[in-house]
Coordinates of C-alpha atoms in Angstrom, one line a residue:
X1 CA -7.8 28.1 -16.7
X2 CA -9.9 29.0 -19.1
X3 CA -10.3 25.9 -20.5
X4 CA -10.8 24.1 -17.1
X5 CA -14.2 26.4 -16.6
X6 CA -15.3 25.5 -20.2
X7 CA -14.8 21.8 -20.0
X8 CA -17.0 21.8 -16.8
X9 CA -19.8 19.4 -16.2
X10 CA -23.4 20.8 -14.9
X11 CA -24.4 19.4 -11.5
X12 CA -26.6 17.2 -13.1
X13 CA -24.0 15.4 -14.6
X14 CA -21.4 14.4 -12.4
X15 CA -24.7 14.0 -10.3
X16 CA -25.2 11.3 -12.7
X17 CA -22.0 9.9 -13.5
X18 CA -21.6 9.5 -10.1
X19 CA -24.6 7.3 -10.0
X20 CA -24.0 5.3 -12.4
X21 CA -20.7 4.1 -11.5
X22 CA -21.3 3.8 -7.8
X23 CA -25.1 2.4 -8.4
X24 CA -23.7 -0.1 -10.8
X25 CA -21.1 -1.1 -8.6
X26 CA -23.7 -1.6 -5.3
X27 CA -25.9 -4.0 -7.9
X28 CA -22.8 -6.0 -8.3
X29 CA -22.3 -6.2 -5.0
X30 CA -25.8 -6.4 -3.8
X31 CA -26.0 -9.6 -6.2
X32 CA -23.3 -11.4 -3.8
X33 CA -24.9 -10.2 -0.8
X34 CA -25.8 -13.1 1.7
X35 CA -29.5 -13.3 4.4
X36 CA -27.0 -15.1 6.9
X37 CA -23.5 -13.6 6.4
X38 CA -20.4 -15.3 7.1
X39 CA -17.2 -13.7 9.0
X40 CA -14.6 -15.0 7.2
X41 CA -16.3 -14.3 3.8
X42 CA -16.5 -11.0 4.9
X43 CA -13.1 -10.7 5.7
X44 CA -10.9 -13.0 3.3
X45 CA -14.2 -14.5 0.9
X46 CA -13.5 -18.3 1.8
X47 CA -9.1 -18.3 0.9
X48 CA -10.2 -19.5 -2.6
X49 CA -10.7 -16.8 -4.9
X50 CA -9.3 -17.1 -8.8
X51 CA -6.7 -16.0 -10.5
X52 CA -9.1 -13.3 -13.0
X53 CA -10.9 -11.9 -10.1
X54 CA -7.7 -11.9 -7.6
X55 CA -5.5 -10.5 -10.3
X56 CA -7.4 -7.3 -10.6
X57 CA -8.2 -6.6 -7.8
X58 CA -4.4 -6.7 -6.9
X59 CA -4.0 -4.6 -10.1
X60 CA -7.3 -2.1 -8.6
X61 CA -5.7 -2.3 -5.5
X62 CA -2.3 -1.0 -6.2
X63 CA -3.5 1.3 -8.6
X64 CA -5.4 3.9 -6.7
X65 CA -5.7 7.4 -7.9
X66 CA -3.3 8.6 -5.4
X67 CA -0.5 6.9 -7.6
X68 CA -1.6 7.9 -11.2
X69 CA -1.5 11.6 -9.5
X70 CA 2.3 11.1 -7.7
X71 CA 3.3 9.4 -10.5
X72 CA 2.2 12.8 -12.7
X73 CA 3.0 14.8 -9.8
X74 CA 6.9 12.5 -10.3
X75 CA 6.6 13.3 -14.0
X76 CA 6.6 17.5 -13.4
X77 CA 8.9 17.5 -10.9
X78 CA 11.7 14.8 -11.9
X79 CA 11.0 14.7 -16.4
X80 CA 11.0 11.4 -18.1
X81 CA 12.3 9.8 -15.7
X82 CA 9.8 10.6 -12.8
X83 CA 6.8 8.8 -14.0
X84 CA 9.2 5.2 -15.0
X85 CA 11.4 5.4 -11.0
X86 CA 7.3 5.8 -9.3
X87 CA 6.1 2.9 -11.7
X88 CA 8.2 0.2 -12.0
X89 CA 9.3 0.0 -9.0
X90 CA 6.2 -0.1 -8.2
X91 CA 5.3 -2.6 -10.4
X92 CA 8.4 -4.3 -9.4
X93 CA 7.7 -4.3 -5.7
X94 CA 4.4 -6.3 -6.5
X95 CA 6.3 -8.9 -8.0
X96 CA 8.8 -9.7 -4.9
X97 CA 5.5 -10.1 -3.0
X98 CA 4.9 -13.7 -4.0
X99 CA 7.6 -15.4 -3.2
X100 CA 7.3 -14.6 0.3
X101 CA 3.6 -14.3 0.4
X102 CA 3.8 -18.1 -1.0
X103 CA 5.8 -18.5 2.6
X104 CA 3.0 -16.9 4.6
X105 CA -0.1 -18.8 3.2
X106 CA 2.1 -22.1 4.0
X107 CA 2.5 -21.4 7.6
X108 CA -0.8 -19.7 7.8
X109 CA -3.2 -20.8 5.1
X110 CA -6.0 -19.2 6.8
X111 CA -5.1 -16.5 8.4
X112 CA -7.1 -12.9 8.0
X113 CA -4.3 -10.4 8.9
X114 CA -1.4 -10.4 9.3
X115 CA -1.2 -8.9 12.7
X116 CA -3.3 -12.4 13.6
X117 CA 0.0 -14.4 12.8
X118 CA 2.0 -12.1 14.3
X119 CA 0.1 -13.3 17.7
X120 CA 0.5 -16.6 16.5
X121 CA 3.8 -16.4 16.1
X122 CA 4.8 -13.9 19.3
X123 CA 1.8 -12.6 21.2
X124 CA -0.6 -9.9 21.8
X125 CA 2.6 -7.0 21.4
X126 CA 3.8 -7.5 18.0
X127 CA 0.4 -7.9 16.8
X128 CA -1.3 -4.7 18.2
X129 CA 1.7 -2.7 16.9
X130 CA 0.9 -3.8 13.3
X131 CA -2.3 -3.6 13.4
X132 CA -1.7 -0.2 14.9
X133 CA 0.5 0.5 11.8
X134 CA -2.3 -0.5 9.4
X135 CA -4.8 1.2 11.2
X136 CA -2.8 4.7 10.9
X137 CA -1.8 3.5 7.5
X138 CA -5.5 2.7 6.0
X139 CA -7.0 5.8 7.1
X140 CA -3.7 7.9 5.1
X141 CA -4.6 5.6 2.3
X142 CA -8.6 6.0 2.5
X143 CA -8.1 10.0 3.3
X144 CA -6.0 10.4 0.0
X145 CA -8.1 9.1 -2.2
X146 CA -10.6 11.1 -0.9
X147 CA -9.0 14.1 -1.8
X148 CA -8.6 12.6 -4.9
X149 CA -12.0 12.8 -5.3
X150 CA -12.7 16.0 -3.8
X151 CA -10.1 17.8 -6.2
X152 CA -11.6 15.8 -9.2
X153 CA -15.1 16.6 -8.8
X154 CA -14.1 20.5 -7.6
X155 CA -12.9 21.0 -11.0
X156 CA -15.0 19.5 -13.3
X157 CA -18.2 20.5 -11.6
X158 CA -20.0 23.0 -10.0
X159 CA -19.8 21.4 -6.4
X160 CA -17.0 22.2 -4.0
X161 CA -13.7 20.2 -2.3
X162 CA -15.5 19.6 0.3
X163 CA -19.0 18.0 -1.6
X164 CA -17.2 15.9 -3.6
X165 CA -15.4 14.2 -0.6
X166 CA -18.6 13.2 0.8
X167 CA -19.8 12.3 -2.2
X168 CA -16.9 9.5 -2.8
X169 CA -17.4 8.8 0.7
X170 CA -20.6 7.8 0.7
X171 CA -20.6 5.8 -2.8
X172 CA -17.6 3.5 -1.5
X173 CA -19.2 2.7 1.7
X174 CA -22.5 2.6 0.2
X175 CA -20.8 -1.3 -1.9
X176 CA -18.8 -2.3 0.5
X177 CA -20.6 -1.7 3.9
X178 CA -22.6 -5.0 3.0
X179 CA -20.3 -7.9 1.9
X180 CA -17.3 -6.5 3.0
X181 CA -14.1 -7.8 0.9
X182 CA -16.2 -9.7 -1.3
X183 CA -18.3 -6.8 -2.7
X184 CA -14.6 -5.0 -2.8
X185 CA -12.6 -7.5 -5.1
X186 CA -15.9 -8.5 -7.5
X187 CA -16.5 -4.4 -7.9
X188 CA -12.7 -4.8 -8.3
X189 CA -12.7 -6.7 -11.8
X190 CA -15.1 -4.6 -13.4
X191 CA -13.2 -1.2 -12.1
X192 CA -10.0 -2.4 -13.5
X193 CA -11.2 -3.5 -16.8
X194 CA -12.5 0.3 -17.2
X195 CA -9.2 2.0 -16.1
X196 CA -7.5 0.0 -18.3
X197 CA -9.5 0.6 -21.2
X198 CA -9.7 4.1 -20.4
X199 CA -6.1 4.6 -20.2
X200 CA -5.1 3.1 -23.2
X201 CA -7.3 5.6 -25.1
X202 CA -7.7 9.1 -22.7
X203 CA -3.7 9.1 -22.7
X204 CA -2.8 9.0 -26.1
X205 CA -5.7 11.6 -27.3
X206 CA -4.1 14.2 -24.7
X207 CA -0.9 13.5 -25.9
X208 CA -1.5 14.2 -29.6
X209 CA -4.0 17.1 -28.5
X210 CA -1.0 18.6 -27.2
X211 CA 0.8 19.3 -30.1
X212 CA 2.7 15.3 -29.7
X213 CA 5.6 15.4 -30.1
X214 CA 6.0 18.5 -31.6
X215 CA 5.8 19.6 -27.6
X216 CA 8.6 18.3 -26.2
X217 CA 10.9 19.6 -29.2
X218 CA 9.6 23.1 -28.7
X219 CA 9.5 22.8 -24.8
X220 CA 12.6 21.0 -24.1
X221 CA 14.2 24.2 -23.0
X222 CA 11.8 24.9 -19.5
X223 CA 13.6 22.1 -18.7
X224 CA 16.6 21.9 -15.8
X225 CA 19.6 19.9 -16.8
X226 CA 18.7 17.5 -14.5
X227 CA 14.8 17.4 -15.7
X228 CA 16.0 16.3 -19.3
X229 CA 18.2 14.0 -17.8
X230 CA 16.8 10.6 -18.2
X231 CA 19.6 8.9 -15.8
X232 CA 19.0 12.0 -13.4
X233 CA 20.4 11.6 -9.9
X234 CA 18.3 14.1 -8.3
X235 CA 15.6 11.8 -9.8
X236 CA 17.0 8.9 -8.1
X237 CA 18.0 10.2 -4.7
X238 CA 14.6 12.4 -4.4
X239 CA 12.1 9.8 -6.1
X240 CA 13.7 6.4 -7.0
X241 CA 15.7 5.0 -4.2
X242 CA 12.9 6.4 -1.5
X243 CA 9.9 5.0 -3.3
X244 CA 12.2 1.4 -4.0
X245 CA 11.9 1.3 0.4
X246 CA 8.9 2.8 0.7
X247 CA 6.8 0.1 -1.9
X248 CA 8.6 -2.7 -0.6
X249 CA 7.7 -1.8 3.2
X250 CA 4.1 -1.4 1.5
X251 CA 4.2 -4.6 0.3
X252 CA 5.2 -6.8 3.4
X253 CA 3.2 -4.3 6.0
X254 CA 0.0 -3.2 4.5
X255 CA -3.0 -4.9 5.2
X256 CA -5.2 -4.6 2.0
X257 CA -1.9 -6.5 0.1
X258 CA -1.7 -8.6 3.0
X259 CA -5.7 -9.7 2.4
X260 CA -5.3 -10.5 -1.0
X261 CA -2.8 -12.6 -0.3
X262 CA -4.9 -14.8 2.0
X263 CA -7.8 -14.6 -0.2
X264 CA -6.1 -15.7 -3.2
X265 CA -6.5 -19.6 -4.5
X266 CA -3.0 -20.7 -2.3
X267 CA -1.9 -22.3 -5.8
X268 CA -2.5 -19.2 -8.2
X269 CA -0.2 -16.7 -5.9
X270 CA 2.7 -16.6 -8.3
X271 CA 0.8 -15.9 -11.6
X272 CA -1.7 -13.2 -9.8
X273 CA 1.6 -11.3 -8.6
X274 CA 3.0 -11.0 -11.6
X275 CA 0.0 -10.4 -13.7
X276 CA -0.8 -7.2 -11.8
X277 CA 2.7 -6.2 -11.8
X278 CA 2.1 -6.0 -15.8
X279 CA -1.2 -4.3 -15.2
X280 CA 0.3 -1.6 -12.9
X281 CA 3.2 -0.9 -14.3
X282 CA 1.7 0.2 -18.0
X283 CA -1.2 2.2 -16.0
X284 CA 1.1 4.1 -14.2
X285 CA 4.1 5.0 -16.2
X286 CA 1.5 5.7 -19.1
X287 CA -0.5 7.9 -16.7
X288 CA 2.6 9.6 -15.2
X289 CA 3.8 10.8 -18.9
X290 CA 0.8 13.3 -19.0
X291 CA 3.1 15.0 -15.8
X292 CA 5.9 14.9 -18.3
X293 CA 3.8 16.6 -20.7
X294 CA 2.8 19.3 -18.4
X295 CA 6.1 19.7 -18.2
X296 CA 6.8 20.5 -21.5
X297 CA 4.0 22.8 -21.9
X298 CA 4.7 24.9 -19.3
X299 CA 1.6 23.7 -17.8
X300 CA 0.3 25.1 -14.6
X301 CA -1.3 23.2 -12.2
X302 CA -4.4 25.1 -10.8
X303 CA -3.7 26.6 -7.4
X304 CA -0.3 25.7 -7.7
X305 CA -0.9 22.5 -6.4
X306 CA 0.3 19.4 -8.3
X307 CA -2.2 17.0 -7.6
X308 CA -4.3 19.3 -10.2
X309 CA -2.2 18.2 -12.7
X310 CA -4.6 15.2 -14.2
X311 CA -7.6 16.8 -13.7
X312 CA -6.6 20.0 -15.3
X313 CA -4.6 18.5 -18.7
X314 CA -8.2 16.2 -18.9
X315 CA -9.8 19.1 -18.4
X316 CA -7.8 21.7 -20.7
X317 CA -7.3 18.7 -23.5
X318 CA -10.3 16.1 -23.8
X319 CA -13.8 16.1 -25.2
X320 CA -16.6 15.7 -23.5
X321 CA -17.3 12.2 -23.8
X322 CA -13.7 11.2 -23.7
X323 CA -14.0 13.7 -20.6
X324 CA -16.6 11.5 -19.0
X325 CA -14.6 8.4 -19.5
X326 CA -11.7 10.0 -18.0
X327 CA -13.7 11.0 -14.5
X328 CA -14.9 7.7 -14.5
X329 CA -11.6 6.3 -14.4
X330 CA -10.6 8.3 -11.7
X331 CA -13.2 7.6 -9.8
X332 CA -13.0 4.0 -10.2
X333 CA -9.5 4.3 -9.2
X334 CA -9.4 6.2 -5.9
X335 CA -12.2 3.3 -5.1
X336 CA -11.2 0.8 -6.0
X337 CA -8.4 1.5 -3.1
X338 CA -10.8 2.9 -0.6
X339 CA -13.2 -0.1 -0.3
X340 CA -9.7 -2.2 -0.1
X341 CA -8.7 0.2 3.3
X342 CA -12.0 0.1 4.4
X343 CA -12.2 -4.0 4.2
X344 CA -8.7 -4.2 5.5
X345 CA -9.7 -1.5 8.3
X346 CA -12.8 -4.5 9.3
X347 CA -10.5 -7.1 9.0
X348 CA -8.1 -5.4 11.5
X349 CA -11.1 -4.4 14.1
X350 CA -13.1 -8.1 13.4
X351 CA -10.0 -10.3 13.9
X352 CA -7.4 -8.6 15.8
X353 CA -9.4 -6.7 18.0
X354 CA -12.4 -8.2 18.5
X355 CA -11.7 -11.8 17.5
X356 CA -8.2 -11.8 19.6
X357 CA -8.2 -9.4 22.2
X358 CA -11.4 -9.2 24.0
X359 CA -13.6 -12.4 23.4
X360 CA -11.0 -14.3 22.1
X361 CA -10.5 -16.8 19.8
X362 CA -12.5 -19.1 21.2
X363 CA -15.7 -17.4 22.5
X364 CA -15.6 -14.8 19.8
X365 CA -19.1 -14.6 17.8
X366 CA -19.6 -13.8 14.1
X367 CA -22.5 -12.0 14.3
X368 CA -20.5 -10.1 16.4
X369 CA -17.5 -9.5 14.7
X370 CA -19.9 -8.3 11.2
X371 CA -21.5 -5.6 13.6
X372 CA -17.8 -4.8 14.7
X373 CA -16.5 -4.9 11.0
X374 CA -19.1 -2.6 9.4
X375 CA -19.3 -0.1 12.5
X376 CA -15.9 0.6 11.5
X377 CA -16.3 1.2 7.9
X378 CA -18.6 4.0 8.9
X379 CA -16.3 5.2 11.5
X380 CA -13.3 5.3 9.4
X381 CA -15.1 6.7 6.8
X382 CA -15.8 9.7 8.7
X383 CA -12.5 10.1 10.2
X384 CA -10.9 10.1 6.9
X385 CA -13.8 12.5 5.7
X386 CA -12.5 14.6 8.8
X387 CA -8.7 14.4 7.8
X388 CA -8.9 15.3 3.6
X389 CA -9.8 18.7 4.8
X390 CA -6.2 19.2 5.8
X391 CA -5.3 18.7 1.4
X392 CA -1.8 17.1 2.4
X393 CA 0.2 16.4 -0.5
X394 CA -0.1 12.8 -1.7
X395 CA 3.6 11.9 -2.8
X396 CA 4.8 13.0 0.6
X397 CA 1.6 10.9 2.1
X398 CA 2.7 7.6 0.1
X399 CA 6.7 7.4 1.1
X400 CA 6.1 8.6 4.7
X401 CA 4.1 5.4 5.0
X402 CA 6.2 3.4 3.7
X403 CA 9.3 4.9 5.3
X404 CA 7.4 4.1 8.5
X405 CA 6.4 0.5 7.9
X406 CA 10.2 -0.1 6.5
X407 CA 10.9 -0.5 10.2
X408 CA 8.4 -3.6 10.4
X409 CA 10.2 -5.7 7.0
X410 CA 12.3 -7.4 8.1
X411 CA 11.1 -8.6 11.7
X412 CA 7.8 -9.3 9.9
X413 CA 9.7 -11.2 7.5
X414 CA 12.3 -13.1 9.9
X415 CA 9.1 -14.2 11.6
X416 CA 8.3 -16.5 9.1
X417 CA 11.7 -17.5 8.7
X418 CA 13.6 -18.1 11.2
X419 CA 12.8 -19.4 14.2
X420 CA 14.8 -17.9 16.6
X421 CA 13.0 -15.0 16.6
X422 CA 11.2 -13.6 19.5
X423 CA 8.4 -11.7 20.6
X424 CA 10.7 -9.1 22.7
X425 CA 13.1 -9.3 19.4
X426 CA 9.9 -7.9 17.0
X427 CA 8.9 -5.4 19.7
X428 CA 11.9 -4.0 21.1
X429 CA 13.8 -3.8 16.9
X430 CA 10.3 -2.1 15.8
X431 CA 10.3 0.6 18.5
X432 CA 14.4 1.4 18.4
X433 CA 14.0 1.3 14.4
X434 CA 10.9 4.7 15.0
X435 CA 13.1 6.2 17.7
X436 CA 15.9 6.3 15.1
X437 CA 13.8 7.3 11.9
X438 CA 11.4 10.0 13.1
X439 CA 14.2 12.3 14.3
X440 CA 16.0 11.6 10.9
X441 CA 13.1 11.8 8.5
X442 CA 12.2 15.5 9.9
X443 CA 15.4 16.6 11.4
X444 CA 14.5 16.8 14.1
X445 CA 18.1 16.9 15.1
X446 CA 21.3 18.5 13.2
X447 CA 22.8 15.6 10.8
X448 CA 25.9 17.4 10.5
X449 CA 29.6 16.3 11.7
X450 CA 29.3 12.9 14.2
X451 CA 25.7 12.0 13.6
X452 CA 25.4 12.7 10.4
X453 CA 28.5 10.0 9.5
X454 CA 26.9 7.7 11.9
X455 CA 23.0 8.5 10.1
X456 CA 24.9 7.3 6.9
X457 CA 27.0 4.6 8.0
X458 CA 23.3 2.9 9.5
X459 CA 21.5 4.3 5.8
X460 CA 24.0 2.4 3.9
X461 CA 23.4 -1.0 5.7
X462 CA 19.5 -0.2 5.0
X463 CA 20.6 -0.2 1.2
X464 CA 21.8 -3.9 2.1
X465 CA 19.6 -5.0 4.1
X466 CA 16.5 -3.5 1.6
X467 CA 18.8 -5.4 -1.3
X468 CA 19.3 -8.2 0.7
X469 CA 15.5 -8.7 1.5
X470 CA 15.0 -8.7 -2.3
X471 CA 17.4 -11.7 -3.6
X472 CA 16.0 -13.8 -0.7
X473 CA 12.8 -14.1 -1.7
X474 CA 14.2 -15.4 -4.7
X475 CA 17.3 -17.0 -4.5
X476 CA 17.7 -17.9 -0.3
X477 CA 19.5 -16.7 2.0
X478 CA 23.2 -17.4 0.8
X479 CA 22.8 -14.8 -2.6
X480 CA 21.2 -12.5 -0.2
X481 CA 24.3 -12.0 2.1
X482 CA 26.4 -11.9 -0.9
X483 CA 24.4 -9.1 -2.5
X484 CA 23.4 -7.5 0.9
X485 CA 27.4 -7.2 1.6
X486 CA 28.6 -6.1 -2.3
X487 CA 25.6 -3.6 -1.5
X488 CA 27.1 -2.1 1.4
X489 CA 30.6 -2.4 0.2
X490 CA 30.0 -0.3 -2.7
X491 CA 27.9 2.1 -1.9
X492 CA 29.8 3.3 1.2
X493 CA 32.4 5.5 -0.5
X494 CA 30.3 7.4 -2.2
X495 CA 27.6 7.2 0.5
X496 CA 28.7 8.0 3.8
X497 CA 29.3 11.9 4.1
X498 CA 26.5 12.2 1.6
X499 CA 23.2 10.4 1.9
X500 CA 22.3 12.8 5.5
X501 CA 21.1 15.6 2.8
X502 CA 18.3 13.5 1.3
X503 CA 16.2 13.0 4.7
X504 CA 13.7 11.3 3.4
X505 CA 15.7 8.3 1.7
X506 CA 18.4 7.9 4.4
X507 CA 15.2 8.0 7.3
X508 CA 13.3 5.2 5.4
X509 CA 17.1 3.0 4.7
X510 CA 18.3 4.4 8.7
X511 CA 14.2 2.4 9.9
X512 CA 15.3 -1.2 8.2
X513 CA 18.7 -0.9 9.7
X514 CA 18.3 -0.3 13.0
X515 CA 15.2 -3.2 12.8
X516 CA 17.3 -5.4 11.3
X517 CA 20.4 -5.4 13.2
X518 CA 18.6 -5.0 16.8
X519 CA 16.1 -7.8 15.6
X520 CA 19.6 -10.2 14.7
X521 CA 21.6 -9.4 17.3
X522 CA 18.2 -10.5 20.4
X523 CA 17.9 -13.5 18.0
X524 CA 21.1 -15.2 17.1
X525 CA 22.0 -16.4 20.6
X526 CA 18.5 -17.9 21.3
X527 CA 18.6 -21.8 21.9
X528 CA 14.6 -22.5 22.6
X529 CA 13.1 -22.9 18.1
X530 CA 9.3 -21.7 17.5
X531 CA 7.7 -24.7 15.6
X532 CA 6.1 -22.9 12.6
X533 CA 3.1 -25.4 12.5
X534 CA 1.6 -23.9 15.5
X535 CA 0.4 -20.8 13.8
X536 CA -1.8 -22.8 11.4
X537 CA -3.5 -24.3 14.1
X538 CA -3.6 -20.8 16.0
X539 CA -5.7 -19.3 13.3
X540 CA -8.2 -20.1 11.0
X541 CA -11.7 -19.5 10.6
X542 CA -13.9 -17.9 13.1
X543 CA -17.1 -19.3 12.0
X544 CA -15.9 -23.2 12.9
X545 CA -16.4 -22.2 16.7
X546 CA -14.2 -23.6 19.4
X547 CA -12.8 -26.3 17.0
X548 CA -11.0 -24.2 15.3
X549 CA -8.6 -23.4 17.9
X550 CA -6.5 -26.4 18.4
X551 CA -3.6 -24.9 20.1
X552 CA -3.6 -23.4 22.7
X553 CA -2.9 -19.5 21.8
X554 CA 0.2 -17.5 23.1
X555 CA 0.7 -15.6 26.0
X556 CA -0.2 -11.9 26.2
X557 CA 3.2 -11.1 26.6
X558 CA 6.1 -12.1 24.7
X559 CA 8.6 -12.5 27.2
X560 CA 6.2 -14.4 29.5
X561 CA 6.9 -17.5 31.0
X562 CA 6.1 -20.5 28.8
X563 CA 3.6 -23.3 29.5
X564 CA 5.3 -27.1 30.6
X565 CA 6.1 -28.5 26.5
X566 CA 5.5 -25.6 24.5
X567 CA 8.3 -25.0 21.8
X568 CA 7.4 -21.5 20.7
X569 CA 9.4 -18.2 22.5

């Protein structure tokens, strides 16, 4: 820890770096500010963002400080395959978004949130369910980024963890509050360029300063057989497989992703997400290798906290100038996602809570919406700062939220493709999945004997659902059925009887399978179909006033009686 002490910046230097970064981003956001702000622009920037800005924003949002820290934690825990599992699957999930995204934009070209679309599709219950899950998810994400900032500042300066959390929270709020989503995407471009440049310099410098490649030869004896095996089954079952399921759920259920999907120009969806796939994978896998290096070196993170691996390694091996660059890189990474979380939370409260459920689409006042959005940002920041004091494990938080969202993936996607899905099927399937997921994930019920076998069977079905959905986006329903059935048949002999031993993985897969089975069973025999053209007419700009709402809103309850002549469920 001597290297960490000598590498610390003075209070003046840290304040200067924070002022430089947050002051610069504030000036950028101030230049795009408008005296008469537009509520729709505050939420989705007019649905017309170009390729460069949108690709950079998608990359920056997916690459957060927690991604870097968690990738390094995975490398430190599982060896060289850890960052591959973390970065590769995360990158591929970005790629899997775009075929679904094209369909979502086709049916709802001017929407602001996925929950808003669910209101147009089913009614209030499914909307609030999706909005509520995103509020929880974005608050956890915001909290974990503030934790990362507090850890970084406390390790590299005389300031305490709490002071660091407050500094980062205030800085992010400063430049996001006035212009909302537009400020987020514009500053994302600057931040991702800085992050990519910093990673390209910093990671190689640390490797060679730590005597690479000799360190990998002399330190190999410190590894367990599983850590030294690139094809480690432990790494796959405990890290890779849960993350595949979790990140697919993030891709479909996360409002920060959906917000960029609704903001980018419709014909640029594919190149935007393909570019973000490459950028994310390269950066996160590269930074995660610092965790692998720490493992080979026998490095002990400060206080035994694996969240401290990256800051500690940087402080140990980087000269002052590059350490300052590293500091800016991590602050930029966490800020780019924190501002996205604030923008997502404000959009949910503006469009879903006030716009649809308090005032109503036809009577919503755009000025009041802006006030609601800005108040939401302030309150969300305060709540995340309070929760950050818990200093929870970032990797555990990421996987838990992703698994929780797994209950929503099939009902949400089916609602965009299958006209038979009803609001009652949506709500019931999600609640049923959560009712099974929570006991399995937290071992509230012993998973041995018959219950363990039942969990394994459901989890195997979940394997088929996850792989089937991935294939469906690119190749259609027939290929998805073939792959899904094949995945169940191939995995069943190996999984039934043992899969329940991996609580994180089995819990996530159970959430997928139960929601899928219940939603399908409640929808397959339904005769009425939904007219998808109604979604575009029920969603759209709030600033256009009452004329924007051309079609009647759906009933408050998913199973309420239909007005005569309507076709939606």
